[in-house]
RNA sequence: GCUGCUGUAGCUCAGUGGUAGAGCACUUCCUUGGUAAGGAAGAGGUCAUGGGUUCAAGUCCCAUCAGCAGCUCCA
């Protein structure tokens, strides 16, 4: 007999051949029908899995999973992936299966198949899946040893599975399979009892994917799907996807006129329209003020730097592929650049091409007399590199650090000047792959709220503490309160890191100490540090639960070394400072893009590009409206008047659609009493108030940077009442 | 960069080889009103670009460019 402990603590006895399903049957036939899978401790298993294998002398902790348990949905989706794979194998010949896991809200399966699938195939696939589900055949688990497994997969011509058994699963003695009708798949499980449990499913999309994530490897076709226990749940999900699309910063950015990416300017090049620029400049002013208070000093640097600067920093040619190509002042610059790269390439430079290069150099008027074909590759390269150093080459700057390092170097530094905190809203350019570009979230020209702190090793802890405090303050001022920090530390086994062992230990301990005392939710990640120093990244959760990586703080032992940065210590000897890179927003583009989605375009009063729209009732009230506009402007508000000959209903509707926080409706009554009939975009009418009262009320909302969400967050439980979140920040 | 999809008016989109369409926005006129759309008229197009097939191409084919989804990448 097996002793089984149910979630309520009761212990029941069952025969040795008991399964979760048989336990459920004992409790009731309705429950047995509802069981999808079971949980033994933390392990999710099939409902048909014999429980005997879990017996270890103590009662087996068993929890039956039904449609109500979120874990069950995962099981359902994994089984749906099998059903989809089965359908696709029936429809198309020579399908080789890769992996088919579940993901948030659905599943996918990767296939290697000769036929290119597209959206027109979805209906066919869905119809075939429906047939399989109709039959409600069971999922049957069985195990084989390694040899038998490989043999079985070979027989089924599943070459990718064979490869996976031989590589990824090399340490497994025996392997699990599931059979469902004619379909057999290598799979750890668990699965639903039978395919009939899938009540709603949909093939969503198709995309390319790489075998085991290797971009140089085999390209597979990935088919995405979703599955649910009821059509109603699926409908709700599909509607939510639509809702999320409406929140897309690209859609809102266009509708509200925040920014534009024009293909004539170039992909990934963001044009800030007046309203978007307004938001950005408000954020910049806010941060600038906070930084000045905290002892930062503003600096400016140009958008170009000599290539040699980045050779010193180590960013060139190492990151060349993600940088815009160098600018050459001399006509021959690009020629010599290509020439060197071909000389140094694995294939080498064929004689005929070398002759052509030499001739071209002559044509361009930059003949290099010292270059001799009989010299070694190293010698010829050196000759060309000497030529390069004598001719200017520039890079549009991919980062600000080298410039700031030069500012540090501009004069001799004493320990008394440290920490030296230099900040700049620095625009940098990165040649991101075309497929990576995404609205404002991933662009090729971006402005970092960058600062570099030069300090002594002993000052690292306090500077890090201050930086963390600043970042928290900044995030909370826009209502982002749900975040965690990833502390990236060294891999103790690796030796790829620069900087002394002692400094690393001190720095890592200091960062950890600061995070611990800050009470922040943080996780340490060993081996995630950059080679030049440990770092802390802020992972922020927005109001619909998505995670963003925004602010970052990074210690750097590398650049001070490479740039030979020094200060004179109290001992009158030279010392090397530590450099801290930090950016609370990350980049203005990404931050504003993220905020747009976070607020669904309804920016809080302190950031709203337009704060108040004055809506005169008719042309008779235009004079009073214009008078009010001046009062609002004088009080520092961003305000406009709607002077159109439209009805006030239309003016209000347009202001609401534009998500303007307040509307001031004025007619003869208000003009008479010098008042405003105030309307709030969230609450609606607030009643008629004297002008002075409105001005001070709105000023307070701005000064406190109060956050009131105008567009509700979407939740998975639509029955939940609407909640208006409020948050305020005080100085 | 890779795979798939898309590109028609400022925006959202119809348009199945035979004369280029709708709604919203815009302009003008009428309307002068009390908290989410008053009415009428008008203007607006090299159908992404280049080539091809055809008597005839927005529509079919090829290339290029750009966008979207996913993959790979992000100092």
PDB file of C-alpha atoms in Angstrom, chain A residues 3-137:
ATOM      1  CA  UNK A   3       0.611   6.416   1.753  1.00  0.00           C
ATOM      2  CA  UNK A   4      -0.502   9.593   0.007  1.00  0.00           C
ATOM      3  CA  UNK A   5      -0.780  13.015   1.577  1.00  0.00           C
ATOM      4  CA  UNK A   6      -3.418  15.312   0.087  1.00  0.00           C
ATOM      5  CA  UNK A   7      -3.047  19.129   0.159  1.00  0.00           C
ATOM      6  CA  UNK A   8      -5.356  19.436   3.185  1.00  0.00           C
ATOM      7  CA  UNK A   9      -2.979  17.204   5.140  1.00  0.00           C
ATOM      8  CA  UNK A  10      -5.079  14.034   5.205  1.00  0.00           C
ATOM      9  CA  UNK A  11      -3.215  10.851   4.510  1.00  0.00           C
ATOM     10  CA  UNK A  12      -4.892   8.154   2.462  1.00  0.00           C
ATOM     11  CA  UNK A  13      -3.826   4.645   1.541  1.00  0.00           C
ATOM     12  CA  UNK A  14      -3.926   3.354  -2.001  1.00  0.00           C
ATOM     13  CA  UNK A  15      -2.851   0.148  -3.710  1.00  0.00           C
ATOM     14  CA  UNK A  16       0.694  -0.073  -5.129  1.00  0.00           C
ATOM     15  CA  UNK A  17      -0.488   0.512  -8.707  1.00  0.00           C
ATOM     16  CA  UNK A  18      -2.173   3.826  -7.813  1.00  0.00           C
ATOM     17  CA  UNK A  19      -1.923   6.810 -10.126  1.00  0.00           C
ATOM     18  CA  UNK A  20      -3.062  10.399  -9.509  1.00  0.00           C
ATOM     19  CA  UNK A  21      -6.068   9.551 -11.661  1.00  0.00           C
ATOM     20  CA  UNK A  22      -7.026   6.516  -9.545  1.00  0.00           C
ATOM     21  CA  UNK A  23      -6.622   8.637  -6.408  1.00  0.00           C
ATOM     22  CA  UNK A  24      -8.970  11.186  -7.968  1.00  0.00           C
ATOM     23  CA  UNK A  25     -11.495   8.465  -8.826  1.00  0.00           C
ATOM     24  CA  UNK A  26     -11.517   7.387  -5.209  1.00  0.00           C
ATOM     25  CA  UNK A  27     -12.425  10.946  -4.237  1.00  0.00           C
ATOM     26  CA  UNK A  28     -15.087  11.348  -6.904  1.00  0.00           C
ATOM     27  CA  UNK A  29     -15.794  10.653 -10.561  1.00  0.00           C
ATOM     28  CA  UNK A  30     -16.317  14.363 -11.332  1.00  0.00           C
ATOM     29  CA  UNK A  31     -12.853  15.105  -9.983  1.00  0.00           C
ATOM     30  CA  UNK A  32     -11.370  12.256 -11.993  1.00  0.00           C
ATOM     31  CA  UNK A  33     -12.806  13.759 -15.161  1.00  0.00           C
ATOM     32  CA  UNK A  34     -11.404  17.160 -14.277  1.00  0.00           C
ATOM     33  CA  UNK A  35      -7.870  16.022 -13.502  1.00  0.00           C
ATOM     34  CA  UNK A  36      -5.326  17.306 -16.014  1.00  0.00           C
ATOM     35  CA  UNK A  37      -2.100  16.388 -14.264  1.00  0.00           C
ATOM     36  CA  UNK A  38      -0.701  16.174 -10.773  1.00  0.00           C
ATOM     37  CA  UNK A  39       1.971  17.745  -8.660  1.00  0.00           C
ATOM     38  CA  UNK A  40       4.164  15.683  -6.380  1.00  0.00           C
ATOM     39  CA  UNK A  41       6.108  18.125  -4.303  1.00  0.00           C
ATOM     40  CA  UNK A  42       7.335  20.599  -6.919  1.00  0.00           C
ATOM     41  CA  UNK A  43       7.291  18.101  -9.759  1.00  0.00           C
ATOM     42  CA  UNK A  44       4.438  18.111 -12.247  1.00  0.00           C
ATOM     43  CA  UNK A  45       3.586  14.657 -13.579  1.00  0.00           C
ATOM     44  CA  UNK A  46       1.060  12.915 -15.795  1.00  0.00           C
ATOM     45  CA  UNK A  47      -2.255  12.008 -14.196  1.00  0.00           C
ATOM     46  CA  UNK A  48      -1.562   8.445 -15.291  1.00  0.00           C
ATOM     47  CA  UNK A  49       1.933   8.256 -13.822  1.00  0.00           C
ATOM     48  CA  UNK A  50       2.261   5.373 -11.298  1.00  0.00           C
ATOM     49  CA  UNK A  51       2.865   6.878  -7.871  1.00  0.00           C
ATOM     50  CA  UNK A  52       4.941   3.971  -6.652  1.00  0.00           C
ATOM     51  CA  UNK A  53       8.178   5.439  -7.996  1.00  0.00           C
ATOM     52  CA  UNK A  54       7.819   8.380  -5.582  1.00  0.00           C
ATOM     53  CA  UNK A  55       7.519   6.246  -2.468  1.00  0.00           C
ATOM     54  CA  UNK A  56      10.386   6.868  -0.063  1.00  0.00           C
ATOM     55  CA  UNK A  57       9.003   5.851   3.283  1.00  0.00           C
ATOM     56  CA  UNK A  58       7.119   9.084   3.940  1.00  0.00           C
ATOM     57  CA  UNK A  59       3.632   9.825   2.573  1.00  0.00           C
ATOM     58  CA  UNK A  60       3.728  11.074  -1.043  1.00  0.00           C
ATOM     59  CA  UNK A  61       2.629  14.726  -1.156  1.00  0.00           C
ATOM     60  CA  UNK A  62       0.098  14.808  -3.998  1.00  0.00           C
ATOM     61  CA  UNK A  63      -1.842  17.696  -5.446  1.00  0.00           C
ATOM     62  CA  UNK A  64      -4.265  17.066  -8.286  1.00  0.00           C
ATOM     63  CA  UNK A  65      -4.225  19.720 -10.989  1.00  0.00           C
ATOM     64  CA  UNK A  66      -7.449  20.703 -12.710  1.00  0.00           C
ATOM     65  CA  UNK A  67      -8.312  23.425 -15.198  1.00  0.00           C
ATOM     66  CA  UNK A  68      -8.279  25.916 -12.369  1.00  0.00           C
ATOM     67  CA  UNK A  69      -4.552  25.505 -11.706  1.00  0.00           C
ATOM     68  CA  UNK A  70      -2.169  27.633 -13.739  1.00  0.00           C
ATOM     69  CA  UNK A  71       0.270  24.717 -13.937  1.00  0.00           C
ATOM     70  CA  UNK A  72      -2.379  22.723 -15.779  1.00  0.00           C
ATOM     71  CA  UNK A  73      -2.499  25.292 -18.539  1.00  0.00           C
ATOM     72  CA  UNK A  74       1.188  24.732 -19.164  1.00  0.00           C
ATOM     73  CA  UNK A  75       0.627  21.005 -19.454  1.00  0.00           C
ATOM     74  CA  UNK A  76      -2.265  21.588 -21.846  1.00  0.00           C
ATOM     75  CA  UNK A  77      -0.128  23.819 -24.042  1.00  0.00           C
ATOM     76  CA  UNK A  78       2.731  21.411 -24.176  1.00  0.00           C
ATOM     77  CA  UNK A  79       0.322  18.703 -25.278  1.00  0.00           C
ATOM     78  CA  UNK A  80      -1.117  21.118 -27.829  1.00  0.00           C
ATOM     79  CA  UNK A  81       2.368  21.536 -29.233  1.00  0.00           C
ATOM     80  CA  UNK A  82       2.459  17.774 -29.762  1.00  0.00           C
ATOM     81  CA  UNK A  83      -0.938  17.826 -31.432  1.00  0.00           C
ATOM     82  CA  UNK A  84       0.193  20.621 -33.733  1.00  0.00           C
ATOM     83  CA  UNK A  85       3.387  18.751 -34.593  1.00  0.00           C
ATOM     84  CA  UNK A  86       1.323  15.648 -35.321  1.00  0.00           C
ATOM     85  CA  UNK A  87      -0.975  17.627 -37.597  1.00  0.00           C
ATOM     86  CA  UNK A  88       1.927  19.178 -39.465  1.00  0.00           C
ATOM     87  CA  UNK A  89       3.584  15.785 -39.923  1.00  0.00           C
ATOM     88  CA  UNK A  90       0.363  14.458 -41.418  1.00  0.00           C
ATOM     89  CA  UNK A  91       0.072  17.383 -43.807  1.00  0.00           C
ATOM     90  CA  UNK A  92       3.655  17.753 -44.971  1.00  0.00           C
ATOM     91  CA  UNK A  93       6.289  15.175 -45.842  1.00  0.00           C
ATOM     92  CA  UNK A  94       9.800  14.928 -44.363  1.00  0.00           C
ATOM     93  CA  UNK A  95       9.177  16.890 -41.181  1.00  0.00           C
ATOM     94  CA  UNK A  96      12.044  16.787 -38.730  1.00  0.00           C
ATOM     95  CA  UNK A  97      11.045  17.803 -35.223  1.00  0.00           C
ATOM     96  CA  UNK A  98      13.210  20.078 -33.095  1.00  0.00           C
ATOM     97  CA  UNK A  99      11.844  21.472 -29.808  1.00  0.00           C
ATOM     98  CA  UNK A 100       8.289  22.331 -28.811  1.00  0.00           C
ATOM     99  CA  UNK A 101       8.096  24.059 -25.444  1.00  0.00           C
ATOM    100  CA  UNK A 102       5.422  26.200 -23.833  1.00  0.00           C
ATOM    101  CA  UNK A 103       5.793  29.938 -23.490  1.00  0.00           C
ATOM    102  CA  UNK A 104       3.741  32.617 -21.757  1.00  0.00           C
ATOM    103  CA  UNK A 105       0.226  32.356 -23.197  1.00  0.00           C
ATOM    104  CA  UNK A 106       0.996  29.566 -25.610  1.00  0.00           C
ATOM    105  CA  UNK A 107       3.529  27.273 -27.188  1.00  0.00           C
ATOM    106  CA  UNK A 108       5.626  26.788 -30.268  1.00  0.00           C
ATOM    107  CA  UNK A 109       7.216  23.939 -32.127  1.00  0.00           C
ATOM    108  CA  UNK A 110      10.335  24.194 -34.285  1.00  0.00           C
ATOM    109  CA  UNK A 111      10.467  22.113 -37.448  1.00  0.00           C
ATOM    110  CA  UNK A 112      12.936  21.450 -40.172  1.00  0.00           C
ATOM    111  CA  UNK A 113      10.752  20.885 -43.196  1.00  0.00           C
ATOM    112  CA  UNK A 114      11.396  21.453 -46.890  1.00  0.00           C
ATOM    113  CA  UNK A 115       8.055  23.128 -47.545  1.00  0.00           C
ATOM    114  CA  UNK A 116       7.873  26.786 -46.579  1.00  0.00           C
ATOM    115  CA  UNK A 117       4.855  27.392 -44.403  1.00  0.00           C
ATOM    116  CA  UNK A 118       2.922  30.629 -44.416  1.00  0.00           C
ATOM    117  CA  UNK A 119      -0.250  32.003 -42.895  1.00  0.00           C
ATOM    118  CA  UNK A 120      -2.411  30.406 -45.572  1.00  0.00           C
ATOM    119  CA  UNK A 121      -1.461  27.031 -44.118  1.00  0.00           C
ATOM    120  CA  UNK A 122      -2.823  27.847 -40.662  1.00  0.00           C
ATOM    121  CA  UNK A 123      -6.427  26.939 -41.436  1.00  0.00           C
ATOM    122  CA  UNK A 124      -5.335  23.569 -42.777  1.00  0.00           C
ATOM    123  CA  UNK A 125      -3.172  22.904 -39.721  1.00  0.00           C
ATOM    124  CA  UNK A 126      -5.968  23.942 -37.372  1.00  0.00           C
ATOM    125  CA  UNK A 127      -8.442  21.668 -39.161  1.00  0.00           C
ATOM    126  CA  UNK A 128      -6.075  18.722 -38.830  1.00  0.00           C
ATOM    127  CA  UNK A 129      -5.515  19.525 -35.150  1.00  0.00           C
ATOM    128  CA  UNK A 130      -9.277  19.635 -34.645  1.00  0.00           C
ATOM    129  CA  UNK A 131      -9.533  16.114 -36.092  1.00  0.00           C
ATOM    130  CA  UNK A 132      -6.872  14.851 -33.688  1.00  0.00           C
ATOM    131  CA  UNK A 133      -8.537  16.535 -30.712  1.00  0.00           C
ATOM    132  CA  UNK A 134     -11.914  15.103 -31.760  1.00  0.00           C
ATOM    133  CA  UNK A 135     -10.537  11.557 -31.439  1.00  0.00           C
ATOM    134  CA  UNK A 136      -9.317  12.338 -27.912  1.00  0.00           C
ATOM    135  CA  UNK A 137      -6.595   9.707 -28.002  1.00  0.00           C
TER     136      UNK A 137
END
